[in-house]
Amino acid sequence: MSVASDDILTQPLGIKRTPRERFAALSALRPTTRIVGGALALGLVAGVSALAIMGDPHGGEPVAVAAITLREPEPAAPVAEKAPEKTPEKLTAGQRSADAVETASGVTVVRAGGAQAPGDAVVIRVPDAGPPKLAALDPRLAERGRYGNLPRLGEGRTRVLDVYARPDPGVTGPRIAILLTGLGIGQTATASAITKLPPEVSFAFAPYASDLERTVARAREAGHEALLQVPMEPFDYPDSDPGPQTLLAAARLPENLDRLSWAMSRFAGYIAVVNYMGAKLTSNAAAFEPMLREIGGRGLGYVDDGTSPRSVATALGAKVKIPNAQAEIVLDALPRPEAIDRELARAEAQARAKGLVLVSATAMPMTIDRIVRWSRDLEARGIRLVPVSVTLRGTPGTTRLSSAAP
């Protein structure tokens, strides 16, 4: 078979050449083609020979060799404990001790005048777990009357006053008892008084309020003593009208006793009766004495709110041997904030001079707010609040405070 072309690419597929034909074809290639092919062959041979001689398996690529040494892990560095904070050098040892007690135990430390200097008096006030619980209502201290249950003496002449009063705090020194009157009628003011005022403040409830049993129960649950206000005739009656069932100076005795029975059956758990108005009745010994006898005979005390300088309640109370007391200061006789604050300061002065003073006030929102503000640091000023029953306890008829201040 003859070769038609010197280009081996034109060789027909599938036809093999003999060695002679392949040699002839190669001999027929162009000189340039033979030169290029020979150079490529020589380069290939030279590269392979260099790799063989140098022993470089990576074909001449850059290679870096790093030695790896395994080490035991180093122990973690110890965590330094937080250094305790330094106490400022300006604090004295006594102040540091008070601060520690206050922080650790929840004790409130009150320093006189708010000063921090050493040598000032320090009062440590430990908060109570809660107000003392008043005694539950005892059916043995009640009897059925025309209008409902009435208080009565119990076995051994046990008095309602002693059973339903707050436990005697047994404190001495300057003390102030506060009687807040007119509770129960205004629900907002009543709720505010129950929740905001110290439990030592005693409450007198008007007999005309609705749902009195529940309201009084809430007040007693909060630790407030309950007293009953009874409507009594003023001098300008009926222009000033205390309301239905008012005790009148000119009324027949059975009529007044019936009205008093109505008022005393309005709710239970009170320790004493308080006048509501009543300047004319309380100045009339003939009309008022039988009322005091009935009140005392049922194991109750009597408290005069101090609004009438003509009242003979103190003298009659001693005569009929009923526990009684009369307020010396009416806090909001002039219903202005500065006037109330002034009367509270006067009460403090009298408490320091006499030991115990009874004041009264009405349940106006402004009055409640001023008492709350005033009472916050009262103990730090060396004065204690006590319930009204403290002024009534003792031998019947011997508890007597001075008459109303002019």
Coordinates of C-alpha atoms in Angstrom, one line a residue:
M1 CA 0.0 0.0 0.0
S2 CA 1.5 3.3 -1.1
V3 CA 1.5 6.5 1.1
A4 CA -0.3 9.3 -0.6
S5 CA 0.6 12.0 1.9
D6 CA 3.4 12.8 4.3
D7 CA 0.9 13.8 7.0
I8 CA 0.1 10.9 9.3
L9 CA -3.1 12.6 10.3
T10 CA -4.5 11.9 6.9
Q11 CA -4.0 8.2 7.4
P12 CA -7.3 6.3 7.0
L13 CA -8.8 5.0 10.3
G14 CA -8.6 1.3 10.9
I15 CA -5.7 0.6 8.5
K16 CA -2.4 -0.4 10.0
R17 CA 0.9 0.3 8.3
T18 CA 3.8 -2.1 8.0
P19 CA 7.1 -1.1 9.6
R20 CA 8.5 -0.3 6.2
E21 CA 5.6 2.0 5.4
R22 CA 5.9 3.8 8.8
F23 CA 9.6 4.4 8.2
A24 CA 9.0 5.8 4.8
A25 CA 6.3 8.1 6.2
L26 CA 8.6 9.5 8.8
S27 CA 11.4 10.0 6.3
A28 CA 9.0 12.0 4.2
L29 CA 8.1 14.6 7.0
R30 CA 9.2 18.2 6.6
P31 CA 12.6 19.1 8.1
T32 CA 11.0 21.6 10.5
T33 CA 8.6 19.1 11.8
R34 CA 11.4 16.7 12.4
I35 CA 13.5 19.3 14.2
V36 CA 10.6 20.4 16.5
G37 CA 9.7 16.8 17.3
G38 CA 13.3 16.0 18.1
A39 CA 13.6 19.0 20.5
L40 CA 10.5 18.0 22.4
A41 CA 11.8 14.5 22.7
L42 CA 15.2 15.7 24.0
G43 CA 13.5 18.1 26.5
L44 CA 11.3 15.3 27.8
V45 CA 14.3 13.0 28.3
A46 CA 16.3 15.8 30.0
G47 CA 13.4 16.5 32.5
V48 CA 12.9 12.9 33.4
S49 CA 16.7 12.5 33.9
A50 CA 16.8 15.6 36.2
L51 CA 14.0 14.3 38.3
A52 CA 15.6 11.0 38.6
I53 CA 18.9 12.6 39.6
M54 CA 17.4 15.1 42.2
G55 CA 14.8 12.7 43.6
D56 CA 12.1 15.4 43.8
P57 CA 8.7 13.7 43.7
H58 CA 6.9 17.1 43.8
G59 CA 8.0 18.1 40.4
G60 CA 10.0 21.1 41.5
E61 CA 7.2 22.9 43.4
P62 CA 8.3 24.8 46.6
V63 CA 8.1 22.6 49.7
A64 CA 8.5 23.5 53.4
V65 CA 9.1 20.9 56.1
A66 CA 8.0 21.7 59.7
A67 CA 8.7 19.6 62.7
I68 CA 5.7 18.9 65.0
T69 CA 6.4 18.1 68.7
L70 CA 3.5 16.9 70.9
R71 CA 3.5 18.5 74.4
E72 CA 1.4 18.0 77.6
P73 CA -1.3 20.6 78.0
E74 CA -0.3 23.3 80.5
P75 CA -2.5 23.5 83.6
A76 CA -5.0 26.4 83.7
A77 CA -4.0 29.4 85.6
P78 CA -5.8 29.7 89.0
V79 CA -8.7 32.2 89.1
A80 CA -7.9 35.0 91.5
E81 CA -10.6 35.5 94.1
K82 CA -12.3 38.8 94.1
A83 CA -10.8 41.0 96.7
P84 CA -13.3 42.3 99.3
E85 CA -14.3 45.9 98.8
K86 CA -12.6 48.2 101.1
T87 CA -14.6 50.0 103.7
P88 CA -14.1 53.8 103.4
E89 CA -11.8 54.9 106.2
K90 CA -14.2 57.7 107.1
L91 CA -16.8 55.3 108.4
T92 CA -16.6 54.5 112.1
A93 CA -16.7 51.0 113.5
G94 CA -20.2 51.7 114.9
Q95 CA -21.5 52.8 111.5
R96 CA -20.0 49.8 109.8
S97 CA -21.7 47.5 112.3
A98 CA -25.0 49.3 111.8
D99 CA -24.7 49.0 108.1
A100 CA -23.9 45.3 108.3
V101 CA -26.9 44.7 110.5
E102 CA -29.2 46.7 108.2
T103 CA -27.9 44.8 105.1
A104 CA -27.9 41.3 106.5
S105 CA -31.0 41.4 108.7
G106 CA -33.4 43.9 107.1
V107 CA -33.2 46.1 110.1
T108 CA -33.8 49.8 109.5
V109 CA -31.2 52.1 111.2
V110 CA -32.5 55.6 111.9
R111 CA -30.0 58.1 113.1
A112 CA -31.1 61.3 114.8
G113 CA -31.6 64.0 112.3
G114 CA -30.3 61.8 109.6
A115 CA -26.7 62.5 110.6
Q116 CA -23.9 60.1 110.1
A117 CA -21.4 61.6 112.5
P118 CA -20.3 59.4 115.4
G119 CA -21.8 60.1 118.7
D120 CA -25.4 60.7 117.4
A121 CA -28.1 58.7 119.0
V122 CA -29.0 55.7 116.9
V123 CA -32.4 54.0 116.9
I124 CA -32.5 50.5 115.4
R125 CA -36.1 49.8 114.3
V126 CA -36.8 46.1 113.6
P127 CA -39.9 45.7 111.5
D128 CA -42.7 43.7 113.0
A129 CA -43.9 40.6 111.3
G130 CA -47.3 42.2 111.2
P131 CA -49.8 43.9 113.4
P132 CA -51.0 41.9 116.3
K133 CA -54.2 39.9 115.7
L134 CA -57.3 41.2 117.4
A135 CA -59.5 38.7 119.1
A136 CA -62.2 37.1 117.0
L137 CA -65.8 37.9 117.7
D138 CA -67.1 35.9 120.7
P139 CA -70.8 35.0 120.7
R140 CA -70.7 34.8 124.5
L141 CA -70.2 38.6 124.6
A142 CA -73.4 39.3 122.7
E143 CA -77.1 39.1 123.3
R144 CA -80.1 39.5 121.1
G145 CA -81.8 42.9 121.2
R146 CA -84.7 44.5 119.3
Y147 CA -82.5 45.6 116.4
G148 CA -79.8 42.8 116.4
N149 CA -77.0 41.7 118.7
L150 CA -75.9 43.9 121.5
P151 CA -72.6 43.7 123.5
R152 CA -72.8 42.4 127.0
L153 CA -70.6 41.4 129.9
G154 CA -69.2 37.9 129.7
E155 CA -68.6 35.3 132.4
G156 CA -66.8 36.7 135.4
R157 CA -67.8 40.2 134.2
T158 CA -65.4 40.0 131.2
R159 CA -65.6 43.3 129.4
V160 CA -65.9 43.7 125.6
L161 CA -63.4 46.5 126.0
D162 CA -60.7 44.2 127.3
V163 CA -61.4 41.4 124.8
Y164 CA -61.6 43.3 121.5
A165 CA -58.8 45.9 122.2
R166 CA -55.4 45.6 120.8
P167 CA -52.9 43.9 123.1
D168 CA -51.4 46.3 125.6
P169 CA -48.0 47.4 124.1
G170 CA -46.6 47.9 127.6
V171 CA -44.5 50.9 126.5
T172 CA -43.7 54.0 128.6
G173 CA -42.4 57.4 127.8
P174 CA -44.0 59.9 125.4
R175 CA -47.0 58.3 123.7
I176 CA -49.8 59.6 121.5
A177 CA -53.1 57.9 120.8
I178 CA -55.0 58.9 117.7
L179 CA -58.8 58.4 117.2
L180 CA -60.0 58.8 113.6
T181 CA -63.7 59.4 113.4
G182 CA -66.3 59.2 110.6
L183 CA -65.1 55.9 109.1
G184 CA -67.4 53.8 106.9
I185 CA -69.3 56.5 105.1
G186 CA -66.8 57.4 102.5
Q187 CA -65.6 54.1 101.0
T188 CA -62.5 55.7 99.4
A189 CA -61.4 57.5 102.5
T190 CA -62.1 54.4 104.7
A191 CA -60.1 52.1 102.4
S192 CA -57.2 54.7 102.4
A193 CA -57.2 54.9 106.2
I194 CA -57.2 51.1 106.6
T195 CA -54.3 50.5 104.2
K196 CA -52.1 53.6 104.9
L197 CA -52.4 54.5 108.5
P198 CA -50.3 52.7 111.2
P199 CA -52.3 50.0 112.9
E200 CA -52.0 51.8 116.3
V201 CA -54.5 54.4 115.0
S202 CA -58.0 53.6 116.2
F203 CA -61.1 54.0 114.1
A204 CA -64.6 55.2 115.1
F205 CA -67.3 54.1 112.6
A206 CA -70.5 56.0 111.9
P207 CA -73.7 53.9 112.3
Y208 CA -75.1 54.9 109.0
A209 CA -72.6 53.3 106.7
S210 CA -73.6 50.4 104.5
D211 CA -71.9 47.0 104.8
L212 CA -70.5 47.9 108.2
E213 CA -69.8 44.4 109.4
R214 CA -67.4 43.7 106.5
T215 CA -65.7 47.1 106.6
V216 CA -65.1 46.9 110.4
A217 CA -63.8 43.3 109.9
R218 CA -61.2 44.6 107.4
A219 CA -60.1 47.3 109.7
R220 CA -59.7 44.9 112.6
E221 CA -57.9 42.4 110.4
A222 CA -55.4 45.2 109.7
G223 CA -54.9 45.8 113.4
H224 CA -57.1 48.9 114.0
E225 CA -59.3 49.0 117.0
A226 CA -62.9 49.8 116.3
L227 CA -65.2 52.2 118.1
L228 CA -68.8 53.1 117.5
Q229 CA -70.0 56.7 116.9
V230 CA -73.5 57.4 118.3
P231 CA -75.4 60.5 117.0
M232 CA -76.1 63.0 119.8
E233 CA -77.9 66.3 119.8
P234 CA -75.9 69.5 119.1
F235 CA -76.9 73.0 120.3
D236 CA -78.2 74.1 116.8
Y237 CA -80.3 70.9 116.2
P238 CA -82.0 70.4 113.8
D239 CA -80.1 72.9 111.7
S240 CA -77.1 70.7 112.4
D241 CA -78.6 67.2 112.2
P242 CA -76.5 64.1 113.2
G243 CA -79.1 61.9 111.4
P244 CA -81.8 59.4 112.3
Q245 CA -81.9 57.9 115.8
T246 CA -80.1 60.9 117.4
L247 CA -80.1 60.9 121.2
L248 CA -81.9 64.1 122.3
A249 CA -81.5 66.0 125.6
A250 CA -85.3 66.5 126.0
A251 CA -86.3 62.9 124.9
R252 CA -87.8 60.5 127.4
L253 CA -85.3 57.9 128.8
P254 CA -86.9 54.8 127.1
E255 CA -86.8 56.6 123.7
N256 CA -83.1 57.5 124.1
L257 CA -82.2 54.0 125.3
D258 CA -84.1 52.5 122.3
R259 CA -82.1 54.8 119.9
L260 CA -78.9 53.9 121.7
S261 CA -79.8 50.2 121.3
W262 CA -80.3 50.7 117.5
A263 CA -76.8 52.2 117.2
M264 CA -75.1 49.6 119.3
S265 CA -76.5 46.8 117.2
R266 CA -75.1 48.0 113.9
F267 CA -71.9 45.9 114.1
A268 CA -69.8 44.0 116.6
G269 CA -66.2 44.0 117.8
Y270 CA -66.0 47.7 119.0
I271 CA -64.5 48.6 122.3
A272 CA -66.1 51.9 123.2
V273 CA -68.7 54.5 122.2
V274 CA -67.8 57.9 120.8
N275 CA -70.1 61.0 120.4
Y276 CA -71.1 62.1 117.0
M277 CA -71.7 65.9 117.4
G278 CA -73.6 66.0 120.7
A279 CA -72.5 69.3 122.4
K280 CA -76.0 69.8 123.9
L281 CA -76.5 66.2 125.1
T282 CA -73.0 65.8 126.6
S283 CA -73.4 69.0 128.5
N284 CA -76.7 67.9 130.1
A285 CA -75.8 65.6 133.0
A286 CA -79.4 64.5 133.7
A287 CA -79.9 63.3 130.1
F288 CA -76.4 62.0 129.5
E289 CA -75.7 60.0 132.7
P290 CA -78.2 57.2 131.9
M291 CA -76.6 56.8 128.5
L292 CA -73.1 56.3 130.1
R293 CA -74.5 53.8 132.6
E294 CA -76.0 51.8 129.8
I295 CA -72.7 51.9 127.8
G296 CA -70.6 50.9 130.8
G297 CA -73.0 48.2 131.8
R298 CA -72.4 46.5 128.5
G299 CA -68.6 46.3 129.1
L300 CA -67.7 49.2 126.9
G301 CA -65.8 52.4 127.4
Y302 CA -66.7 56.0 126.4
V303 CA -64.5 58.4 124.5
D304 CA -65.3 62.1 124.0
D305 CA -63.9 63.4 120.8
G306 CA -63.0 66.8 122.3
T307 CA -65.0 68.9 119.9
S308 CA -67.2 70.4 122.7
P309 CA -65.5 72.3 125.7
R310 CA -68.9 72.0 127.6
S311 CA -68.9 68.2 127.8
V312 CA -69.3 66.7 131.3
A313 CA -68.3 63.2 130.1
T314 CA -65.2 63.0 132.1
A315 CA -66.8 63.9 135.4
L316 CA -69.9 61.7 134.8
G317 CA -67.6 58.8 133.7
A318 CA -65.8 58.9 137.0
K319 CA -69.2 59.0 138.8
V320 CA -70.7 56.0 137.0
K321 CA -67.3 54.2 137.0
I322 CA -67.0 53.7 133.2
P323 CA -63.6 53.7 131.5
N324 CA -63.5 57.0 129.7
A325 CA -61.2 59.5 128.1
Q326 CA -61.4 62.8 126.4
A327 CA -59.3 64.0 123.4
E328 CA -57.1 67.0 124.3
I329 CA -56.4 68.0 120.7
V330 CA -58.6 68.0 117.6
L331 CA -56.1 67.8 114.7
D332 CA -58.2 69.2 111.9
A333 CA -60.5 71.6 113.6
L334 CA -59.0 74.0 111.1
P335 CA -58.9 71.8 108.0
R336 CA -55.6 73.0 106.4
P337 CA -52.4 71.1 105.9
E338 CA -50.2 73.6 107.9
A339 CA -52.8 73.7 110.7
I340 CA -52.9 69.9 111.0
D341 CA -49.1 69.8 111.0
R342 CA -49.0 72.4 113.8
E343 CA -51.5 70.4 115.9
L344 CA -49.4 67.3 115.4
A345 CA -46.3 69.1 116.6
R346 CA -48.3 70.3 119.7
A347 CA -49.4 66.8 120.4
E348 CA -45.7 65.8 120.4
A349 CA -44.8 68.5 122.9
Q350 CA -47.7 67.5 125.2
A351 CA -46.7 63.9 125.0
R352 CA -43.1 64.7 126.1
A353 CA -44.5 66.9 128.9
K354 CA -47.3 64.5 130.2
G355 CA -46.4 61.1 128.9
L356 CA -49.7 60.3 127.2
V357 CA -52.0 62.4 125.0
L358 CA -55.2 61.5 123.1
V359 CA -56.0 63.4 119.9
S360 CA -58.9 63.1 117.5
A361 CA -59.4 63.8 113.8
T362 CA -61.9 63.2 111.1
A363 CA -61.3 60.8 108.2
M364 CA -60.7 63.5 105.5
P365 CA -58.2 62.5 102.8
M366 CA -56.0 65.5 103.7
T367 CA -56.0 64.5 107.4
I368 CA -55.1 60.9 106.6
D369 CA -52.2 62.0 104.4
R370 CA -50.8 64.4 107.0
I371 CA -50.9 61.7 109.7
V372 CA -49.2 59.3 107.4
R373 CA -46.3 61.7 106.6
W374 CA -45.9 62.7 110.3
S375 CA -45.9 59.2 111.7
R376 CA -43.1 57.8 109.4
D377 CA -40.2 58.8 111.7
L378 CA -42.1 59.3 114.9
E379 CA -40.2 56.6 116.8
A380 CA -36.9 58.2 115.7
R381 CA -38.1 61.3 117.5
G382 CA -38.6 59.3 120.7
I383 CA -42.4 59.1 120.6
R384 CA -44.6 56.0 120.3
L385 CA -48.1 55.6 118.8
V386 CA -50.5 53.6 121.0
P387 CA -54.1 52.5 120.5
V388 CA -57.0 54.4 122.2
S389 CA -57.6 51.5 124.5
V390 CA -54.5 52.5 126.4
T391 CA -56.3 55.6 127.6
L392 CA -59.3 53.5 128.7
R393 CA -57.6 50.6 130.6
G394 CA -57.3 50.5 134.3
T395 CA -59.8 50.8 137.1
P396 CA -63.2 52.0 135.7
G397 CA -63.7 55.6 136.2
T398 CA -60.0 56.5 137.0
T399 CA -58.8 57.0 133.4
R400 CA -59.0 60.8 133.0
L401 CA -57.2 63.1 130.6
S402 CA -57.4 66.8 130.8
S403 CA -60.2 68.7 129.1
A404 CA -60.0 69.9 125.6
A405 CA -57.4 72.5 124.9
P406 CA -58.6 76.0 124.1

